[in-house]
Amino acid sequence: MGNMYGDWLKAQRETEGLTQQQLAERAVMTRSHIAHIEAGRRVPSKEDARRLDRALNTGNVLSSFLPQDDISTADYFEAVRVLEQQAVMIREFAPTYFPGILQTKRYARAVLGAAFPPVSEEECDRRVVTRLERAKILEDPVTPVVWALLDEGLLRRPIGSRDIMAEQIMHVVGLAEAGRIRVHVMPFDVGLYTVMPSMLTLMWFEDQPPLAYGEGDRMGKLHESPSTVRELQHRYDLALSDALSLKASLALLRATAEGYGHHD
């Protein structure tokens, strides 16, 4: 989105002689949410934009400026990455790769290094650093709360070497056993289930409604419609009810890592 939107919002607010708090009260939002939008750290929802238009008497300008629905992952993910850093709860579903915030350096390099068209070593290094920066949200011992629902297939398909897979799996085991995350595996014998087609991230925040992000092959979509987000939350919950328990999931993860050559 860049910061043109936030800069324009700030200019309109100041033209009206309003503080962020005063605009927040008019738009029925929080001051911190206004600040995040103006700084380019948040993507406003359609309802946010409508409220701001009404509060500032700007017609439908702010609503019209919002990104269109067909924006690709490359265009969208910077906003998602920022939102991820501000979430108080994140629930991930991963059908193919371990979620980015749970990836080790070697696993991330193996995934990103397999890009097509191929990228340079320098570009791959840059992408790995960015991915590892995302993982730093787990350095806080409490926030965000993270749940990960993993399809069994991503455990069975080796990425990089067997050693890399063992290391990656045990990294997730370590986070779960330390109580930092919850992890659940969706076993093969469940068959088809509700969130199976693509990666899904659900995010909750202190000062704005929850959001969802879905991603497929070279395409991604940030969902902020309350009805769509609720539907995706319900799909996730339904799938989670069919997954293995935390204890059984950790046992399967450990056994799989041992199959790749890991030994305690």
Backbone as CSV, one residue per row, in Angstrom:
resi,resn,N_x,N_y,N_z,CA_x,CA_y,CA_z,C_x,C_y,C_z
1,MET,0.823,-1.203,0.000,0.000,0.000,0.000,0.858,1.255,0.000
2,GLY,2.110,1.164,0.471,2.944,2.343,0.592,2.383,3.213,1.702
3,ASN,2.815,4.490,1.777,2.284,5.338,2.828,1.516,6.531,2.271
4,MET,1.201,6.524,0.974,0.428,7.615,0.393,-0.925,7.730,1.091
5,TYR,-1.547,6.586,1.353,-2.862,6.579,2.012,-2.765,7.222,3.392
6,GLY,-1.784,6.777,4.180,-1.628,7.310,5.525,-1.296,8.794,5.533
7,ASP,-0.438,9.200,4.606,-0.081,10.621,4.511,-1.296,11.474,4.165
8,TRP,-2.125,10.970,3.235,-3.302,11.724,2.828,-4.308,11.817,3.974
9,LEU,-4.475,10.701,4.696,-5.379,10.709,5.851,-4.915,11.741,6.882
10,LYS,-3.624,11.751,7.167,-3.090,12.700,8.142,-3.324,14.139,7.696
11,ALA,-3.102,14.402,6.407,-3.290,15.756,5.884,-4.745,16.198,6.023
12,GLN,-5.687,15.300,5.726,-7.107,15.631,5.847,-7.495,15.866,7.302
13,ARG,-6.947,15.046,8.183,-7.233,15.211,9.620,-6.742,16.568,10.108
14,GLU,-5.518,16.922,9.725,-4.952,18.191,10.172,-5.684,19.379,9.552
15,THR,-6.155,19.234,8.311,-6.939,20.290,7.670,-8.229,20.559,8.453
16,GLU,-8.797,19.480,8.990,-10.015,19.598,9.795,-9.717,20.081,11.216
17,GLY,-8.431,20.208,11.547,-8.052,20.672,12.880,-8.297,19.645,13.973
18,LEU,-8.191,18.352,13.613,-8.471,17.288,14.563,-7.192,16.604,15.028
19,THR,-7.152,16.235,16.283,-6.094,15.357,16.767,-6.454,13.923,16.394
20,GLN,-5.492,13.016,16.539,-5.808,11.607,16.278,-6.916,11.116,17.202
21,GLN,-6.893,11.534,18.456,-7.920,11.123,19.408,-9.294,11.645,19.003
22,GLN,-9.359,12.883,18.562,-10.645,13.460,18.157,-11.200,12.751,16.919
23,LEU,-10.315,12.448,15.961,-10.769,11.703,14.783,-11.230,10.309,15.181
24,ALA,-10.502,9.676,16.092,-10.876,8.343,16.551,-12.273,8.351,17.163
25,GLU,-12.568,9.365,17.948,-13.893,9.455,18.571,-14.988,9.657,17.531
26,ARG,-14.713,10.487,16.531,-15.696,10.700,15.467,-15.944,9.430,14.658
27,ALA,-14.870,8.694,14.391,-14.958,7.505,13.524,-15.243,6.223,14.299
28,VAL,-15.381,6.323,15.607,-15.621,5.163,16.487,-14.500,4.138,16.291
29,MET,-13.278,4.599,16.471,-12.092,3.768,16.361,-11.177,4.124,17.524
30,THR,-10.055,3.438,17.657,-9.099,3.789,18.695,-8.034,4.730,18.138
31,ARG,-7.450,5.548,19.004,-6.407,6.473,18.562,-5.217,5.714,17.988
32,SER,-4.851,4.585,18.632,-3.689,3.833,18.154,-3.931,3.273,16.754
33,HIS,-5.179,2.901,16.461,-5.485,2.391,15.125,-5.316,3.490,14.084
34,ILE,-5.783,4.706,14.403,-5.574,5.852,13.510,-4.078,6.083,13.292
35,ALA,-3.311,6.017,14.373,-1.865,6.251,14.276,-1.205,5.206,13.383
36,HIS,-1.608,3.951,13.527,-1.026,2.881,12.707,-1.346,3.095,11.224
37,ILE,-2.579,3.498,10.921,-2.956,3.727,9.521,-2.162,4.893,8.938
38,GLU,-2.045,5.981,9.694,-1.309,7.146,9.196,0.163,6.836,8.976
39,ALA,0.722,5.959,9.802,2.139,5.609,9.674,2.386,4.528,8.630
40,GLY,1.307,4.001,8.033,1.459,2.953,7.025,1.684,1.582,7.608
41,ARG,1.399,1.418,8.910,1.611,0.121,9.557,0.367,-0.752,9.546
42,ARG,-0.766,-0.202,9.161,-2.007,-0.952,9.113,-2.726,-0.708,7.803
43,VAL,-3.394,-1.733,7.319,-4.289,-1.588,6.176,-5.695,-1.410,6.733
44,PRO,-6.341,-0.272,6.487,-7.685,-0.089,7.017,-8.679,-1.024,6.342
45,SER,-9.655,-1.491,7.087,-10.716,-2.298,6.500,-11.659,-1.388,5.714
46,LYS,-12.553,-1.975,4.959,-13.523,-1.181,4.212,-14.408,-0.384,5.169
47,GLU,-14.774,-1.008,6.293,-15.595,-0.304,7.270,-14.815,0.847,7.913
48,ASP,-13.515,0.615,8.202,-12.657,1.706,8.700,-12.701,2.889,7.745
49,ALA,-12.505,2.582,6.461,-12.441,3.648,5.454,-13.761,4.402,5.362
50,ARG,-14.875,3.677,5.424,-16.184,4.338,5.369,-16.372,5.271,6.570
51,ARG,-15.955,4.801,7.755,-16.086,5.630,8.957,-15.209,6.882,8.866
52,LEU,-14.018,6.710,8.333,-13.119,7.856,8.199,-13.654,8.855,7.176
53,ASP,-14.195,8.347,6.070,-14.804,9.240,5.084,-15.922,10.059,5.716
54,ARG,-16.770,9.397,6.514,-17.880,10.116,7.155,-17.353,11.141,8.161
55,ALA,-16.339,10.731,8.934,-15.807,11.618,9.969,-15.123,12.844,9.382
56,LEU,-14.517,12.696,8.202,-13.755,13.786,7.591,-14.488,14.461,6.442
57,ASN,-15.729,13.986,6.151,-16.509,14.557,5.049,-15.754,14.496,3.724
58,THR,-15.139,13.342,3.466,-14.352,13.179,2.242,-15.067,12.317,1.199
59,GLY,-16.392,12.230,1.287,-17.129,11.439,0.303,-16.780,9.967,0.427
60,ASN,-16.281,9.394,-0.682,-15.848,7.995,-0.636,-14.379,7.861,-1.051
61,VAL,-13.616,8.950,-0.869,-12.217,8.959,-1.323,-11.400,7.891,-0.604
62,LEU,-11.482,7.839,0.715,-10.681,6.869,1.473,-11.109,5.441,1.164
63,SER,-12.390,5.245,0.927,-12.874,3.916,0.553,-12.345,3.529,-0.828
64,SER,-12.308,4.489,-1.728,-11.867,4.208,-3.103,-10.377,3.930,-3.181
65,PHE,-9.594,4.470,-2.236,-8.148,4.284,-2.256,-7.712,2.880,-1.839
66,LEU,-8.614,2.113,-1.225,-8.202,0.808,-0.702,-7.728,-0.110,-1.814
67,PRO,-6.764,-1.017,-1.524,-6.299,-1.971,-2.539,-7.454,-2.811,-3.072
68,GLN,-7.380,-3.164,-4.350,-8.418,-3.983,-4.956,-8.264,-5.446,-4.570
69,ASP,-9.329,-6.201,-4.781,-9.364,-7.592,-4.323,-8.388,-8.512,-5.043
70,ASP,-7.900,-8.134,-6.230,-7.063,-9.050,-6.996,-5.577,-8.769,-6.832
71,ILE,-5.194,-8.059,-5.775,-3.774,-7.781,-5.554,-3.048,-9.070,-5.187
72,SER,-1.877,-9.266,-5.715,-1.142,-10.514,-5.531,-0.410,-10.541,-4.201
73,THR,0.127,-11.711,-3.877,0.873,-11.889,-2.637,2.026,-10.899,-2.538
74,ALA,2.761,-10.738,-3.633,3.930,-9.856,-3.596,3.539,-8.445,-3.210
75,ASP,2.395,-7.979,-3.688,1.931,-6.632,-3.382,1.334,-6.548,-1.979
76,TYR,0.712,-7.615,-1.566,-0.038,-7.591,-0.322,0.798,-7.938,0.901
77,PHE,1.820,-8.781,0.760,2.363,-9.395,1.954,3.093,-8.428,2.876
78,GLU,3.576,-7.316,2.375,4.215,-6.364,3.274,3.222,-5.889,4.330
79,ALA,1.995,-5.618,3.924,0.966,-5.228,4.889,0.681,-6.372,5.856
80,VAL,0.624,-7.596,5.344,0.372,-8.760,6.198,1.510,-8.953,7.191
81,ARG,2.737,-8.763,6.730,3.894,-8.916,7.604,3.832,-7.933,8.774
82,VAL,3.436,-6.705,8.489,3.324,-5.705,9.547,2.210,-6.075,10.518
83,LEU,1.083,-6.507,9.989,-0.032,-6.922,10.845,0.360,-8.093,11.733
84,GLU,1.124,-9.008,11.175,1.598,-10.178,11.918,2.388,-9.755,13.156
85,GLN,3.155,-8.673,13.034,3.964,-8.190,14.150,3.104,-7.572,15.252
86,GLN,1.893,-7.173,14.925,1.032,-6.480,15.877,-0.083,-7.360,16.435
87,ALA,-0.203,-8.559,15.931,-1.278,-9.459,16.362,-1.053,-9.947,17.791
88,VAL,-2.149,-10.161,18.501,-2.068,-10.743,19.847,-2.334,-12.242,19.798
89,MET,-2.947,-12.710,18.711,-3.131,-14.140,18.497,-3.016,-14.438,17.019
90,ILE,-2.294,-15.520,16.689,-2.145,-15.965,15.305,-2.450,-17.465,15.255
91,ARG,-3.299,-17.840,14.327,-3.552,-19.257,14.086,-3.188,-19.558,12.637
92,GLU,-2.289,-20.498,12.472,-1.774,-20.827,11.148,-2.283,-22.198,10.702
93,PHE,-2.594,-22.308,9.412,-2.787,-23.618,8.800,-1.783,-23.735,7.670
94,ALA,-1.029,-24.832,7.655,0.012,-25.018,6.644,-0.151,-26.382,5.970
95,PRO,-0.455,-26.405,4.664,-0.604,-27.679,3.956,0.656,-28.183,3.275
96,THR,1.618,-27.296,3.015,2.773,-27.665,2.186,4.111,-27.409,2.866
97,TYR,4.273,-26.213,3.462,5.505,-25.833,4.152,5.177,-25.452,5.591
98,PHE,6.169,-25.552,6.463,5.996,-25.028,7.812,5.730,-23.524,7.706
99,PRO,4.861,-22.978,8.554,4.597,-21.526,8.518,5.886,-20.727,8.643
100,GLY,5.936,-19.575,7.972,7.149,-18.757,7.934,7.702,-18.420,9.300
101,ILE,6.827,-18.097,10.273,7.320,-17.699,11.593,7.891,-18.869,12.384
102,LEU,7.711,-20.095,11.874,8.242,-21.276,12.561,9.444,-21.880,11.847
103,GLN,9.876,-21.266,10.752,10.938,-21.870,9.950,12.334,-21.600,10.515
104,THR,13.193,-22.612,10.417,14.605,-22.448,10.760,15.319,-21.795,9.572
105,LYS,16.533,-21.340,9.799,17.289,-20.678,8.738,17.541,-21.628,7.566
106,ARG,17.950,-22.858,7.854,18.278,-23.787,6.765,17.021,-24.222,6.014
107,TYR,15.933,-24.427,6.723,14.684,-24.810,6.066,14.191,-23.655,5.196
108,ALA,14.229,-22.429,5.729,13.804,-21.257,4.955,14.638,-21.121,3.679
109,ARG,15.934,-21.339,3.792,16.791,-21.229,2.615,16.444,-22.303,1.585
110,ALA,16.132,-23.511,2.054,15.764,-24.585,1.133,14.463,-24.255,0.405
111,VAL,13.499,-23.705,1.128,12.218,-23.331,0.512,12.406,-22.176,-0.466
112,LEU,13.037,-21.117,-0.003,13.183,-19.911,-0.824,14.159,-20.119,-1.972
113,GLY,15.116,-21.007,-1.779,16.084,-21.288,-2.834,15.503,-22.084,-3.981
114,ALA,14.305,-22.653,-3.771,13.659,-23.439,-4.824,12.712,-22.590,-5.667
115,ALA,12.801,-21.272,-5.524,11.902,-20.372,-6.248,12.075,-20.523,-7.756
116,PHE,10.972,-20.320,-8.479,11.026,-20.292,-9.938,10.223,-19.093,-10.425
117,PRO,10.806,-18.281,-11.300,12.171,-18.354,-11.835,13.216,-18.246,-10.719
118,PRO,14.386,-18.828,-10.964,15.434,-18.810,-9.932,15.828,-17.394,-9.539
119,VAL,16.258,-17.238,-8.291,16.719,-15.943,-7.812,18.207,-16.043,-7.497
120,SER,18.866,-14.904,-7.452,20.298,-14.883,-7.152,20.538,-15.288,-5.699
121,GLU,21.776,-15.642,-5.404,22.150,-15.990,-4.028,21.909,-14.796,-3.098
122,GLU,22.200,-13.605,-3.600,22.012,-12.392,-2.804,20.537,-12.175,-2.482
123,GLU,19.673,-12.381,-3.484,18.245,-12.198,-3.274,17.694,-13.266,-2.324
124,CYS,18.191,-14.483,-2.466,17.770,-15.552,-1.565,18.168,-15.214,-0.128
125,ASP,19.378,-14.719,0.060,19.836,-14.316,1.395,18.921,-13.235,1.980
126,ARG,18.538,-12.267,1.148,17.670,-11.181,1.618,16.320,-11.731,2.070
127,ARG,15.782,-12.671,1.298,14.479,-13.245,1.645,14.555,-14.081,2.921
128,VAL,15.660,-14.788,3.092,15.833,-15.584,4.313,15.882,-14.668,5.531
129,VAL,16.641,-13.583,5.436,16.743,-12.637,6.559,15.360,-12.076,6.905
130,THR,14.585,-11.720,5.882,13.241,-11.190,6.108,12.373,-12.212,6.817
131,ARG,12.467,-13.461,6.394,11.658,-14.511,7.024,12.068,-14.733,8.472
132,LEU,13.352,-14.722,8.748,13.818,-14.916,10.123,13.445,-13.722,11.005
133,GLU,13.400,-12.524,10.413,12.948,-11.347,11.164,11.512,-11.534,11.621
134,ARG,10.689,-12.132,10.754,9.295,-12.384,11.129,9.215,-13.295,12.347
135,ALA,10.104,-14.265,12.418,10.073,-15.241,13.509,10.401,-14.631,14.864
136,LYS,10.948,-13.416,14.864,11.326,-12.794,16.134,10.132,-12.480,17.023
137,ILE,8.909,-12.527,16.473,7.742,-12.302,17.322,7.638,-13.380,18.400
138,LEU,8.273,-14.524,18.178,8.226,-15.610,19.165,9.205,-15.393,20.307
139,GLU,10.040,-14.361,20.211,10.969,-14.079,21.311,10.238,-13.514,22.524
140,ASP,9.081,-12.882,22.289,8.229,-12.480,23.406,7.634,-13.758,23.993
141,PRO,7.734,-13.977,25.310,7.292,-15.247,25.883,5.782,-15.443,25.908
142,VAL,5.022,-14.389,25.648,3.567,-14.492,25.797,2.798,-14.135,24.523
143,THR,3.131,-13.002,23.928,2.351,-12.482,22.795,3.181,-12.476,21.514
144,PRO,2.620,-12.897,20.394,1.252,-13.375,20.228,1.106,-14.841,20.619
145,VAL,-0.105,-15.215,21.002,-0.436,-16.628,21.160,-0.444,-17.237,19.766
146,VAL,0.239,-18.361,19.583,0.358,-18.963,18.250,-0.106,-20.417,18.275
147,TRP,-1.025,-20.732,17.393,-1.435,-22.112,17.147,-1.062,-22.460,15.715
148,ALA,-0.577,-23.665,15.510,-0.227,-24.109,14.165,-0.903,-25.441,13.874
149,LEU,-1.673,-25.480,12.811,-2.299,-26.703,12.329,-1.541,-27.134,11.085
150,LEU,-0.893,-28.289,11.149,-0.006,-28.742,10.082,-0.563,-29.984,9.407
151,ASP,-0.642,-29.963,8.086,-1.017,-31.167,7.361,0.124,-32.182,7.454
152,GLU,-0.218,-33.440,7.645,0.821,-34.472,7.776,1.722,-34.529,6.546
153,GLY,1.182,-34.145,5.390,1.964,-34.199,4.161,3.227,-33.362,4.202
154,LEU,3.188,-32.218,4.899,4.392,-31.373,4.926,5.493,-31.997,5.771
155,LEU,5.124,-32.931,6.656,6.141,-33.647,7.432,6.807,-34.728,6.596
156,ARG,6.036,-35.321,5.706,6.521,-36.487,4.944,7.317,-36.109,3.703
157,ARG,7.085,-34.901,3.181,7.781,-34.484,1.955,9.055,-33.747,2.338
158,PRO,10.242,-34.337,2.128,11.487,-33.684,2.568,11.794,-32.419,1.775
159,ILE,12.105,-31.364,2.496,12.533,-30.090,1.907,14.011,-29.929,2.252
160,GLY,14.851,-29.756,1.230,16.287,-29.723,1.485,16.773,-31.135,1.769
161,SER,17.540,-31.307,2.831,18.072,-32.618,3.191,17.265,-33.229,4.335
162,ARG,17.525,-34.485,4.624,16.866,-35.154,5.746,17.266,-34.488,7.063
163,ASP,18.488,-34.038,7.132,18.969,-33.350,8.328,18.232,-32.028,8.545
164,ILE,18.003,-31.314,7.466,17.267,-30.054,7.552,15.846,-30.308,8.043
165,MET,15.209,-31.367,7.525,13.850,-31.684,7.948,13.809,-32.060,9.429
166,ALA,14.754,-32.858,9.860,14.796,-33.254,11.274,14.973,-32.031,12.162
167,GLU,15.867,-31.143,11.770,16.109,-29.923,12.542,14.854,-29.057,12.599
168,GLN,14.179,-28.910,11.456,12.980,-28.089,11.392,11.869,-28.654,12.286
169,ILE,11.660,-29.941,12.188,10.608,-30.574,12.989,10.904,-30.432,14.477
170,MET,12.149,-30.646,14.861,12.487,-30.557,16.283,12.456,-29.119,16.785
171,HIS,12.661,-28.161,15.896,12.512,-26.753,16.284,11.069,-26.486,16.710
172,VAL,10.126,-27.006,15.945,8.706,-26.838,16.275,8.364,-27.599,17.549
173,VAL,8.906,-28.804,17.689,8.698,-29.582,18.919,9.189,-28.797,20.131
174,GLY,10.376,-28.196,20.007,10.947,-27.428,21.116,10.068,-26.250,21.508
175,LEU,9.532,-25.529,20.519,8.651,-24.395,20.801,7.378,-24.853,21.506
176,ALA,6.850,-25.982,21.056,5.614,-26.493,21.662,5.866,-27.024,23.070
177,GLU,6.956,-27.739,23.258,7.237,-28.286,24.593,7.580,-27.189,25.588
178,ALA,8.079,-26.067,25.094,8.358,-24.925,25.967,7.086,-24.124,26.273
179,GLY,5.981,-24.495,25.629,4.730,-23.801,25.853,4.569,-22.524,25.046
180,ARG,5.492,-22.272,24.116,5.403,-21.016,23.341,4.349,-21.090,22.250
181,ILE,4.138,-22.270,21.683,3.114,-22.444,20.658,2.325,-23.716,20.954
182,ARG,1.192,-23.846,20.301,0.470,-25.118,20.253,0.554,-25.625,18.828
183,VAL,0.755,-26.910,18.679,0.846,-27.486,17.340,-0.044,-28.723,17.263
184,HIS,-0.759,-28.835,16.163,-1.641,-29.979,15.929,-1.421,-30.461,14.502
185,VAL,-1.347,-31.761,14.322,-1.132,-32.354,13.002,-2.447,-32.938,12.498
186,MET,-2.761,-32.640,11.251,-3.922,-33.229,10.593,-3.467,-34.504,9.884
187,PRO,-3.849,-35.679,10.388,-3.344,-36.929,9.818,-3.972,-37.252,8.468
188,PHE,-3.253,-38.044,7.686,-3.724,-38.434,6.362,-5.106,-39.079,6.403
189,ASP,-5.362,-39.894,7.428,-6.587,-40.691,7.424,-7.862,-39.862,7.632
190,VAL,-7.724,-38.573,7.895,-8.912,-37.713,7.966,-9.518,-37.513,6.579
191,GLY,-8.677,-37.588,5.549,-9.148,-37.345,4.198,-9.313,-35.862,3.924
192,LEU,-10.324,-35.514,3.137,-10.569,-34.117,2.787,-11.115,-33.360,3.999
193,TYR,-10.653,-32.111,4.185,-11.160,-31.310,5.296,-11.286,-29.850,4.871
194,THR,-11.866,-29.026,5.745,-12.392,-27.724,5.335,-11.373,-26.689,4.885
195,VAL,-10.160,-26.686,5.426,-9.189,-25.656,5.043,-8.061,-26.208,4.181
196,MET,-8.251,-27.397,3.640,-7.166,-28.110,2.961,-6.569,-27.401,1.749
197,PRO,-7.335,-26.673,0.918,-6.781,-26.193,-0.365,-5.600,-25.245,-0.284
198,SER,-5.525,-24.371,0.736,-4.463,-23.361,0.714,-4.067,-22.937,2.117
199,MET,-2.892,-22.295,2.210,-2.402,-21.793,3.486,-3.368,-20.741,4.028
200,LEU,-3.526,-20.715,5.351,-4.420,-19.756,5.988,-3.789,-19.225,7.264
201,THR,-3.852,-17.916,7.452,-3.412,-17.271,8.687,-4.568,-16.442,9.233
202,LEU,-4.920,-16.676,10.488,-5.942,-15.898,11.176,-5.251,-15.040,12.221
203,MET,-5.620,-13.769,12.296,-4.962,-12.847,13.228,-6.000,-12.069,14.029
204,TRP,-5.716,-11.924,15.331,-6.541,-11.116,16.223,-5.682,-9.979,16.786
205,PHE,-6.322,-8.835,17.094,-5.612,-7.644,17.548,-6.313,-7.037,18.765
206,GLU,-5.588,-6.180,19.473,-6.167,-5.500,20.618,-7.146,-4.408,20.206
207,ASP,-6.875,-3.745,19.078,-7.614,-2.531,18.773,-8.238,-2.488,17.387
208,GLN,-8.427,-3.647,16.771,-9.159,-3.683,15.516,-9.719,-5.083,15.323
209,PRO,-10.703,-5.235,14.432,-11.305,-6.555,14.219,-10.289,-7.561,13.671
210,PRO,-10.569,-8.851,13.846,-9.658,-9.878,13.324,-9.614,-9.872,11.797
211,LEU,-8.496,-10.376,11.278,-8.280,-10.456,9.838,-7.850,-11.876,9.479
212,ALA,-7.920,-12.191,8.197,-7.462,-13.486,7.706,-6.667,-13.276,6.438
213,TYR,-5.676,-14.128,6.234,-4.864,-14.068,5.018,-4.765,-15.473,4.449
214,GLY,-5.119,-15.621,3.185,-5.010,-16.905,2.505,-4.021,-16.813,1.377
215,GLU,-3.290,-17.897,1.148,-2.268,-17.863,0.105,-2.219,-19.175,-0.637
216,GLY,-2.151,-19.087,-1.969,-1.959,-20.238,-2.830,-0.712,-20.032,-3.665
217,ASP,-0.665,-20.656,-4.838,0.506,-20.564,-5.700,0.588,-19.178,-6.325
218,ARG,1.536,-18.348,-5.836,1.801,-17.006,-6.361,0.611,-16.054,-6.206
219,MET,-0.313,-16.378,-5.356,-1.460,-15.514,-5.125,-1.768,-15.463,-3.640
220,GLY,-2.154,-14.282,-3.161,-2.532,-14.149,-1.762,-3.650,-13.152,-1.623
221,LYS,-4.421,-13.256,-0.548,-5.561,-12.376,-0.339,-5.706,-12.081,1.146
222,LEU,-5.752,-10.798,1.475,-6.027,-10.362,2.836,-7.528,-10.134,2.957
223,HIS,-8.157,-10.830,3.886,-9.601,-10.736,4.073,-9.904,-9.899,5.309
224,GLU,-10.729,-8.868,5.139,-11.127,-8.061,6.286,-12.638,-7.986,6.450
225,SER,-13.404,-8.560,5.524,-14.854,-8.623,5.658,-15.212,-9.477,6.876
226,PRO,-15.960,-8.935,7.842,-16.288,-9.709,9.054,-16.918,-11.059,8.749
227,SER,-17.827,-11.119,7.766,-18.486,-12.395,7.465,-17.502,-13.408,6.885
228,THR,-16.586,-12.941,6.033,-15.582,-13.848,5.451,-14.606,-14.333,6.516
229,VAL,-14.158,-13.417,7.366,-13.226,-13.800,8.434,-13.877,-14.812,9.370
230,ARG,-15.140,-14.586,9.733,-15.835,-15.541,10.610,-15.947,-16.910,9.952
231,GLU,-16.261,-16.926,8.655,-16.366,-18.203,7.950,-15.036,-18.953,7.966
232,LEU,-13.948,-18.240,7.728,-12.628,-18.879,7.734,-12.246,-19.343,9.139
233,GLN,-12.616,-18.574,10.160,-12.384,-19.006,11.538,-13.143,-20.296,11.827
234,HIS,-14.382,-20.369,11.375,-15.185,-21.567,11.602,-14.613,-22.774,10.863
235,ARG,-14.130,-22.550,9.648,-13.500,-23.641,8.901,-12.261,-24.155,9.638
236,TYR,-11.478,-23.216,10.153,-10.273,-23.597,10.901,-10.666,-24.407,12.137
237,ASP,-11.651,-23.917,12.890,-12.079,-24.605,14.104,-12.582,-26.013,13.792
238,LEU,-13.338,-26.152,12.699,-13.856,-27.461,12.317,-12.717,-28.407,11.964
239,ALA,-11.738,-27.905,11.204,-10.579,-28.737,10.861,-9.797,-29.121,12.113
240,LEU,-9.608,-28.160,13.015,-8.856,-28.424,14.234,-9.499,-29.529,15.061
241,SER,-10.822,-29.618,15.010,-11.515,-30.648,15.789,-11.203,-32.050,15.292
242,ASP,-10.734,-32.180,14.039,-10.369,-33.486,13.483,-8.878,-33.794,13.606
243,ALA,-8.095,-32.806,14.051,-6.643,-32.990,14.129,-6.250,-33.787,15.363
244,LEU,-4.995,-34.224,15.384,-4.460,-34.925,16.544,-4.322,-33.963,17.726
245,SER,-4.399,-34.508,18.935,-4.185,-33.697,20.130,-2.746,-33.196,20.159
246,LEU,-2.488,-32.237,21.040,-1.125,-31.723,21.182,-0.162,-32.861,21.522
247,LYS,-0.533,-33.704,22.455,0.346,-34.805,22.874,0.605,-35.764,21.719
248,ALA,-0.456,-36.152,21.015,-0.292,-37.083,19.896,0.482,-36.429,18.749
249,SER,0.262,-35.136,18.544,0.975,-34.422,17.483,2.472,-34.373,17.764
250,LEU,2.836,-34.101,19.020,4.256,-34.062,19.377,4.896,-35.433,19.227
251,ALA,4.158,-36.462,19.561,4.689,-37.821,19.400,4.942,-38.118,17.924
252,LEU,4.007,-37.718,17.054,4.189,-37.944,15.617,5.348,-37.112,15.083
253,LEU,5.465,-35.863,15.518,6.568,-35.022,15.080,7.908,-35.626,15.476
254,ARG,8.012,-36.090,16.708,9.265,-36.701,17.170,9.589,-37.958,16.367
255,ALA,8.591,-38.788,16.143,8.813,-40.031,15.392,9.249,-39.716,13.963
256,THR,8.651,-38.693,13.364,9.020,-38.312,12.005,10.446,-37.780,11.949
257,ALA,10.809,-36.959,12.935,12.185,-36.452,13.002,13.182,-37.590,13.156
258,GLU,12.832,-38.571,13.946,13.717,-39.732,14.119,13.854,-40.480,12.795
259,GLY,12.754,-40.544,12.027,12.810,-41.186,10.723,13.742,-40.462,9.757
260,TYR,13.911,-39.155,9.953,14.842,-38.370,9.146,16.268,-38.433,9.682
261,GLY,16.453,-39.095,10.821,17.803,-39.275,11.342,18.107,-38.540,12.609
262,HIS,17.111,-37.851,13.210,17.356,-37.153,14.475,17.396,-38.145,15.630
263,HIS,18.335,-37.940,16.549,18.425,-38.775,17.751,18.625,-37.867,18.949
264,ASP,17.846,-38.087,20.004,17.984,-37.283,21.231,19.310,-37.531,21.888
